[in-house]
Coordinates of N, CA and C in Angstrom, one line a residue:
M1 N 25.2 60.3 21.2 CA 24.1 59.3 20.9 C 22.8 60.3 20.7
F2 N 22.8 61.3 21.3 CA 21.3 62.0 21.1 C 21.8 63.1 20.1
F3 N 20.6 63.3 19.2 CA 20.8 64.6 18.2 C 20.9 65.7 19.0
D4 N 21.5 66.7 18.6 CA 21.4 68.3 19.1 C 21.0 69.2 18.1
D5 N 19.3 68.8 17.7 CA 19.1 69.7 16.4 C 17.9 70.3 17.3
E6 N 17.1 71.3 16.8 CA 16.1 72.0 17.0 C 15.0 71.2 17.4
R7 N 14.5 70.5 16.5 CA 13.4 69.2 16.6 C 13.7 68.4 17.8
S8 N 14.7 67.7 17.7 CA 15.1 66.8 19.1 C 15.1 67.3 20.3
N9 N 15.6 68.4 20.3 CA 15.5 69.5 21.6 C 14.2 69.9 22.2
R10 N 13.3 69.9 21.2 CA 11.5 70.3 21.2 C 10.9 69.1 21.7
L11 N 11.4 67.8 21.0 CA 10.4 66.9 21.4 C 10.9 66.2 22.7
R12 N 12.3 66.2 23.0 CA 12.7 65.6 24.0 C 11.8 65.7 25.5
P13 N 11.5 66.8 26.0 CA 10.9 67.2 27.3 C 9.5 66.2 27.0
Q14 N 9.0 66.5 25.7 CA 7.7 65.3 25.8 C 7.9 63.9 26.0
I15 N 8.9 63.6 25.5 CA 9.3 62.1 25.4 C 9.4 61.6 27.1
L16 N 10.4 62.6 27.7 CA 10.3 62.2 29.1 C 9.3 62.3 30.1
T17 N 8.3 63.3 29.5 CA 7.0 63.5 30.3 C 6.2 62.0 30.2
E18 N 6.2 61.5 28.8 CA 5.4 60.4 28.7 C 6.0 59.3 29.4
L19 N 7.3 59.2 29.4 CA 8.3 58.0 30.4 C 7.8 58.0 31.9
V20 N 7.9 59.4 32.3 CA 7.4 59.5 33.5 C 6.1 59.0 33.8
G21 N 5.1 59.6 33.0 CA 3.8 59.5 33.2 C 3.2 58.0 33.4
Q22 N 4.1 57.1 32.7 CA 3.9 55.6 32.8 C 4.0 55.1 34.1
Y23 N 4.6 55.7 35.2 CA 4.7 55.3 36.6 C 3.6 56.0 37.4
L24 N 2.8 56.8 36.9 CA 1.9 57.6 37.8 C 0.4 57.0 37.6
N25 N -0.4 57.3 38.6 CA -1.9 57.1 38.5 C -2.7 57.9 37.6
D26 N -3.9 57.9 37.2 CA -4.6 58.6 36.3 C -4.7 60.0 36.5
A27 N -5.0 60.4 37.7 CA -4.7 61.9 38.1 C -3.5 62.6 38.2
E28 N -2.6 62.2 38.7 CA -1.1 62.3 38.4 C -0.5 62.6 37.2
R29 N -1.0 61.6 36.4 CA -0.8 61.6 35.1 C -1.3 62.9 34.4
A30 N -2.7 63.0 34.3 CA -3.3 64.3 34.1 C -2.6 65.6 34.5
R31 N -2.2 65.7 35.7 CA -1.7 66.9 36.2 C -0.2 66.9 35.6
L32 N 0.5 65.8 35.4 CA 2.1 66.4 34.6 C 1.5 66.6 33.3
F33 N 0.5 66.2 32.7 CA 0.5 66.8 31.3 C -0.4 68.2 31.3
G34 N -0.7 68.8 32.5 CA -1.2 70.1 32.5 C -2.9 69.8 32.2
L35 N -3.5 68.9 32.4 CA -4.9 68.8 32.4 C -5.6 69.1 33.3
P36 N -6.8 69.5 33.6 CA -7.8 69.7 34.6 C -7.6 68.9 35.8
G37 N -7.6 69.2 37.0 CA -7.4 68.2 37.9 C -8.6 67.2 38.2
T38 N -9.7 67.2 37.5 CA -10.6 66.5 37.3 C -10.5 65.6 36.4
T39 N -9.8 65.7 35.4 CA -9.5 64.7 34.2 C -8.7 63.6 34.6
R40 N -9.0 62.5 33.9 CA -8.1 61.2 34.2 C -7.7 60.7 32.7
I41 N -6.2 60.5 32.7 CA -5.9 60.1 31.4 C -5.0 58.8 31.6
R42 N -5.5 57.6 31.3 CA -4.7 56.2 31.4 C -3.5 56.0 30.7
E43 N -2.9 54.8 31.0 CA -1.4 54.5 30.4 C -1.5 54.6 29.0
R44 N -0.4 54.8 28.6 CA 0.0 54.8 27.2 C -0.9 55.7 26.2
A45 N -1.7 56.6 26.9 CA -2.1 57.6 26.2 C -1.4 58.6 25.4
K46 N -1.5 59.2 24.5 CA -0.5 60.0 23.8 C -1.0 61.4 23.6
I47 N -0.6 62.6 23.7 CA -1.1 63.7 23.3 C 0.1 64.5 22.6
I48 N -0.1 64.8 21.3 CA 0.7 65.3 20.2 C 0.2 67.0 20.4
S49 N 1.5 67.6 20.6 CA 1.2 69.2 20.8 C 0.2 69.4 21.9
P50 N 0.5 69.0 23.2 CA -0.4 69.2 24.4 C -0.9 70.7 24.5
E51 N 0.2 71.6 24.0 CA 0.1 73.1 24.3 C -1.3 73.6 23.4
R52 N -1.7 72.9 22.4 CA -3.0 73.4 21.6 C -4.0 72.5 21.8
L53 N -4.1 71.7 23.1 CA -5.2 71.0 23.4 C -5.9 72.1 24.6
E54 N -7.1 72.1 24.4 CA -8.1 72.9 25.5 C -9.2 71.5 25.8
I55 N -9.1 71.3 27.2 CA -10.1 70.1 27.6 C -10.6 70.5 28.9
G56 N -11.8 70.1 28.9 CA -12.8 70.7 30.0 C -12.5 69.5 31.2
E57 N -13.4 70.1 32.3 CA -13.6 69.1 33.4 C -14.0 67.9 33.4
H58 N -13.7 66.9 34.1 CA -14.2 65.6 34.2 C -14.2 64.7 33.1
C59 N -13.0 64.9 32.2 CA -12.9 64.0 30.9 C -12.2 62.7 31.4
W60 N -12.2 62.1 30.6 CA -11.4 60.7 30.6 C -11.1 60.4 29.4
I61 N -9.6 60.0 29.4 CA -8.9 59.5 28.3 C -8.4 58.3 28.2
G62 N -8.8 57.1 27.6 CA -8.5 55.9 27.6 C -7.2 55.4 27.1
E63 N -6.8 54.0 27.6 CA -5.5 53.6 27.3 C -5.0 53.6 25.7
G64 N -3.9 53.9 25.4 CA -3.6 53.9 24.1 C -4.3 54.9 23.3
A65 N -4.9 55.7 23.7 CA -5.6 57.1 22.7 C -4.5 57.8 22.2
A66 N -4.8 58.2 21.0 CA -3.8 59.1 20.6 C -4.5 60.4 20.2
L67 N -4.3 61.7 20.8 CA -4.8 62.8 20.5 C -4.0 63.7 19.8
D68 N -4.1 63.9 18.6 CA -3.2 65.1 17.8 C -3.9 66.2 18.0
A69 N -3.1 67.2 18.7 CA -3.5 68.4 18.8 C -2.8 69.6 18.1
S70 N -1.9 68.9 17.3 CA -1.3 69.9 16.4 C -1.9 70.9 15.7
G71 N -3.3 70.6 15.2 CA -4.0 71.7 14.4 C -4.9 72.1 15.3
G72 N -4.8 71.9 16.5 CA -5.9 72.5 17.5 C -6.9 71.5 18.1
L73 N -7.0 71.3 19.0 CA -7.9 70.3 19.7 C -8.9 70.7 20.6
S74 N -10.0 70.8 20.7 CA -10.7 71.4 21.9 C -12.1 70.0 22.2
I75 N -11.8 69.6 23.7 CA -12.9 68.6 24.0 C -13.5 69.4 25.2
G76 N -14.9 69.1 25.1 CA -15.7 69.8 26.4 C -15.7 68.9 27.5
E77 N -16.2 69.5 28.5 CA -16.3 68.9 29.9 C -17.3 67.8 29.8
H78 N -17.2 66.7 30.7 CA -17.6 65.5 31.1 C -17.5 64.7 29.7
T79 N -16.5 64.4 29.0 CA -16.4 63.7 27.8 C -15.4 62.4 28.0
S80 N -15.7 61.5 27.3 CA -14.7 60.3 27.6 C -14.2 60.1 26.0
I81 N -13.0 59.6 26.0 CA -12.4 59.4 24.8 C -11.9 57.9 25.0
G82 N -12.5 56.9 24.4 CA -12.3 55.2 24.4 C -10.9 55.1 24.2
V83 N -10.6 53.8 24.7 CA -9.4 53.1 24.6 C -9.0 52.9 23.1
G84 N -7.9 53.5 22.7 CA -7.4 53.1 21.4 C -8.0 54.3 20.3
A85 N -8.7 55.0 20.9 CA -9.3 56.1 19.8 C -8.3 57.0 19.5
L86 N -8.3 57.5 18.2 CA -7.5 58.1 17.4 C -8.1 59.5 17.0
V87 N -7.7 60.7 17.4 CA -8.0 62.0 16.9 C -6.8 62.4 16.3
F88 N -7.5 63.0 14.8 CA -6.3 63.5 14.0 C -6.6 65.1 13.5
T89 N -5.6 65.8 13.9 CA -6.0 67.3 13.3 C -4.9 67.7 12.3
H90 N -4.2 66.6 11.7 CA -3.5 67.0 10.5 C -3.3 66.0 9.7
S91 N -3.0 66.2 8.5 CA -2.8 65.1 7.5 C -1.6 65.4 6.4
S92 N -0.9 64.2 6.2 CA 0.2 64.5 5.3 C 0.0 63.9 4.2
W93 N -1.1 63.4 3.6 CA -1.2 62.5 2.4 C -0.5 63.3 1.2
L94 N -0.8 64.5 1.1 CA -0.3 65.5 0.0 C 1.3 65.4 0.0
A95 N 2.0 65.6 1.2 CA 3.3 65.7 1.4 C 3.9 64.2 1.1
N96 N 3.1 63.1 1.2 CA 3.5 61.7 0.9 C 3.4 61.9 -0.6
M97 N 2.4 62.3 -1.5 CA 2.3 62.1 -2.8 C 3.2 62.8 -3.5
M98 N 3.8 64.2 -2.9 CA 4.9 65.2 -3.4 C 6.2 64.7 -3.0
L99 N 6.2 63.6 -2.5 CA 7.5 63.0 -1.9 C 8.3 64.2 -1.0
D100 N 7.5 64.8 -0.3 CA 8.0 65.8 0.6 C 7.3 65.7 2.1
N101 N 7.3 64.3 2.6 CA 6.9 64.1 3.8 C 8.0 64.1 4.9
R102 N 8.2 65.5 5.3 CA 9.4 65.8 6.3 C 8.9 66.8 7.3
P103 N 9.5 66.6 8.6 CA 9.0 67.9 9.5 C 8.9 69.4 8.9
G104 N 7.9 70.0 9.1 CA 8.1 71.3 8.5 C 7.4 71.6 7.2
S105 N 7.1 70.4 6.3 CA 6.6 70.4 4.9 C 5.5 71.5 5.2
D106 N 5.3 72.2 4.0 CA 4.1 73.2 3.9 C 3.1 72.5 3.2
L107 N 3.4 71.5 2.8 CA 2.1 70.4 2.4 C 1.6 69.5 3.4
I108 N 1.8 69.5 4.9 CA 1.0 69.0 5.7 C -0.1 70.1 6.2
E109 N -1.3 69.4 6.2 CA -2.3 70.3 6.5 C -2.9 70.1 7.9
R110 N -3.1 71.1 8.6 CA -3.7 71.1 9.9 C -5.1 71.9 9.9
K111 N -6.1 70.9 10.8 CA -7.5 71.6 10.8 C -7.8 71.1 12.0
P112 N -8.3 72.2 12.8 CA -8.9 71.9 14.2 C -10.1 70.9 14.4
V113 N -10.1 70.2 15.6 CA -11.2 69.3 15.7 C -11.9 69.8 17.0
R114 N -13.1 69.8 17.1 CA -13.9 70.1 18.2 C -14.7 69.0 18.7
I115 N -14.5 68.6 19.9 CA -15.4 67.6 20.5 C -16.2 68.4 21.6
G116 N -17.6 68.2 21.4 CA -18.5 68.7 22.5 C -18.4 68.2 23.8
K117 N -19.4 68.9 24.6 CA -19.4 68.5 26.0 C -20.5 67.2 26.1
G118 N -20.2 66.5 27.0 CA -21.1 65.1 27.4 C -21.0 64.3 26.5
C119 N -19.9 64.1 25.7 CA -19.8 63.0 24.4 C -19.0 61.8 25.0
F120 N -19.4 60.8 24.5 CA -18.9 59.5 24.6 C -18.1 58.9 23.5
I121 N -16.9 58.9 23.3 CA -16.1 58.6 22.1 C -15.9 56.9 22.0
G122 N -16.2 56.1 21.7 CA -16.0 54.6 22.0 C -14.7 54.4 21.6
S123 N -14.2 53.0 21.9 CA -13.0 52.5 21.6 C -12.7 52.5 20.1
L124 N -11.4 52.7 19.9 CA -11.1 52.5 18.3 C -11.6 53.4 17.3
V125 N -12.4 54.6 17.9 CA -12.9 55.5 16.8 C -11.8 56.4 16.2
V126 N -11.9 56.5 15.0 CA -11.1 57.8 14.5 C -11.8 58.7 14.1
V127 N -11.3 60.1 14.4 CA -11.8 61.2 14.2 C -11.0 61.9 13.2
M128 N -11.2 62.3 12.0 CA -10.6 63.1 11.2 C -10.4 64.6 11.1
P129 N -9.3 65.1 10.8 CA -9.2 66.5 10.9 C -10.5 67.3 10.4
G130 N -10.5 68.5 11.1 CA -11.5 69.4 10.6 C -13.0 69.0 11.1
V131 N -13.0 68.2 11.8 CA -14.3 67.5 12.4 C -14.8 68.1 13.7
T132 N -16.3 68.6 13.7 CA -16.6 69.0 14.9 C -17.8 68.1 15.2
I133 N -17.8 67.8 16.4 CA -18.7 66.8 17.0 C -19.5 67.5 18.1
G134 N -20.9 67.5 18.0 CA -21.6 68.1 18.9 C -21.9 67.8 20.3
D135 N -22.4 68.7 21.0 CA -22.4 68.2 22.5 C -23.7 67.0 22.5
F136 N -23.4 66.1 23.6 CA -24.1 65.1 24.0 C -24.2 64.3 22.7
V137 N -23.0 63.8 22.3 CA -23.2 62.8 21.1 C -22.3 61.6 21.6
T138 N -22.8 60.2 21.0 CA -22.5 59.0 21.3 C -21.9 58.5 19.9
V139 N -20.4 58.2 19.9 CA -19.9 57.7 18.7 C -19.5 56.2 19.1
Q140 N -20.3 55.2 18.6 CA -20.1 53.9 18.8 C -18.7 53.4 18.3
P141 N -18.3 52.1 19.0 CA -16.7 51.7 18.7 C -16.4 51.4 17.5
M142 N -15.2 51.6 17.1 CA -14.7 51.4 15.7 C -15.5 52.1 14.4
S143 N -15.9 53.6 14.9 CA -16.4 54.2 13.8 C -15.4 55.0 13.4
V144 N -15.6 55.7 12.1 CA -14.7 56.7 11.5 C -15.5 57.9 11.1
V145 N -15.1 59.0 12.0 CA -16.0 60.3 12.1 C -14.9 61.2 10.9
A146 N -15.8 61.3 10.0 CA -15.1 61.9 8.6 C -15.9 63.2 8.4
K147 N -17.1 63.8 9.1 CA -17.7 64.9 8.8 C -18.4 65.1 10.0
D148 N -18.8 66.7 10.2 CA -19.3 66.9 11.4 C -20.7 66.2 11.9
V149 N -20.6 66.2 13.1 CA -21.9 65.3 14.0 C -22.5 66.4 14.6
P150 N -24.0 66.5 14.5 CA -25.0 67.4 15.1 C -25.1 67.0 16.7
D151 N -25.6 67.9 17.4 CA -25.6 67.7 18.8 C -26.8 66.5 19.1
R152 N -26.5 65.9 20.3 CA -27.6 64.7 20.7 C -28.1 63.7 19.9
C153 N -27.0 62.9 19.5 CA -27.3 61.9 18.5 C -26.1 60.8 18.7
L154 N -26.7 59.8 18.3 CA -25.8 58.4 18.3 C -25.4 58.2 16.7
V155 N -24.1 58.2 16.5 CA -23.3 57.9 15.1 C -22.7 56.7 15.2
A156 N -22.4 56.1 14.2 CA -21.8 54.7 13.9 C -21.4 54.4 12.7
G157 N -20.4 53.7 12.4 CA -20.0 53.3 11.0 C -18.8 53.7 10.5
N158 N -18.5 53.3 9.4 CA -17.4 54.0 8.5 C -17.9 54.1 7.1
P159 N -18.2 55.7 6.7 CA -17.9 56.4 7.6 C -19.3 56.4 8.4
A160 N -19.1 57.3 9.8 CA -20.1 57.3 10.6 C -21.1 58.0 10.0
R161 N -22.4 57.7 10.4 CA -23.7 58.3 10.3 C -24.6 58.3 11.4
V162 N -25.5 59.2 11.4 CA -26.6 59.4 12.5 C -27.4 58.1 12.7
F163 N -27.5 57.3 13.6 CA -28.4 56.4 13.7 C -29.4 56.7 14.5
Q164 N -29.5 57.7 15.5 CA -30.5 58.0 16.6 C -30.3 59.3 16.9
R165 N -31.2 60.1 17.5 CA -31.3 61.4 17.9 C -32.0 61.4 19.5
Y166 N -31.2 62.2 20.5 CA -31.6 62.1 21.5 C -32.3 63.4 22.0
D167 N -33.3 63.2 22.8 CA -34.1 64.6 23.5 C -33.8 64.5 25.0
E168 N -34.3 65.5 25.6 CA -34.0 65.5 27.1 C -34.9 64.6 27.7
E169 N -35.9 64.4 27.2 CA -36.9 63.0 27.9 C -36.2 61.4 27.8
F170 N -35.7 61.7 26.4 CA -35.0 60.1 26.5 C -33.9 59.8 27.3
I171 N -33.1 61.1 27.5 CA -31.9 60.9 28.4 C -32.3 60.7 29.9
R172 N -33.3 61.6 30.4 CA -33.9 61.4 31.7 C -34.5 59.9 31.9
A173 N -35.2 59.4 31.1 CA -35.7 58.3 31.0 C -34.3 56.9 31.0
E174 N -33.7 57.4 30.3 CA -32.6 56.2 30.4 C -31.8 56.4 31.8
A175 N -31.4 57.6 32.3 CA -31.0 57.8 33.6 C -31.7 57.2 34.6
A176 N -33.3 57.3 34.8 CA -33.9 56.6 35.6 C -33.9 55.2 35.5
R177 N -33.8 54.7 34.3 CA -33.8 53.3 34.0 C -32.6 52.5 34.7
V178 N -31.4 53.2 34.4 CA -29.9 52.7 35.0 C -30.0 52.8 36.3
R179 N -30.4 54.1 36.8 CA -30.4 54.2 38.6 C -31.2 53.2 39.2
A180 N -32.4 53.0 38.7 CA -33.2 52.0 39.3 C -32.4 50.3 39.2
Q181 N -31.9 50.1 37.9 CA -31.4 48.9 37.7 C -30.0 48.7 38.8
N182 N -29.1 49.9 38.9 CA -28.3 49.8 39.8 C -28.6 49.7 41.1
A183 N -29.9 50.3 41.7 CA -30.3 50.3 43.0 C -30.7 48.9 43.2
G184 N -31.2 48.3 42.5 CA -31.7 46.9 42.5 C -30.5 45.8 42.7
D185 N -29.4 46.1 41.9 CA -28.3 45.3 41.8 C -27.6 45.4 43.4
Q186 N -27.8 46.6 44.1 CA -26.9 46.7 45.2 C -27.8 46.0 46.2
G187 N -28.9 45.8 45.9 CA -29.7 44.8 47.2 C -29.6 43.3 46.9
V188 N -28.8 43.0 46.0 CA -28.8 41.6 46.0 C -27.5 41.0 46.8

């Protein structure tokens, strides 16, 4: 019933890890995947080529997110990847066009993706191969990031474009506003 070829034997441990991971909590699942102890990974999240993933402390990966690290994927500390987000580090479009879409095709192009520290990547975001997202970036839900994004900004759309830039003063003011609001809510 099982294939006994190189590819199947290489993929089988990852399949079993994902199956076992469905029965664990977020922290246990992170440990099973070899992620930092402060990282949380939700149910049905998938990591392709986890050995090529570099991820910082205090990260969160949402339900159903798919992280393709086959071309190299780096995620900075304190970054969240939203529910159903897709991060691609490879493309097989040319292999499809040349009728050569098979494992190991020399027409599959791989490009690393870097997502900086302190980022919030919203739900259902798509990040394309080769993109660098700077530090302290917010990507609004359902955006498609097809080109590099500078530090400290908010991007949205398809293709994603910069809508707002953040400076330290703005971030501190927003943090004070939210903390005051939360303190008021606790007194209710």
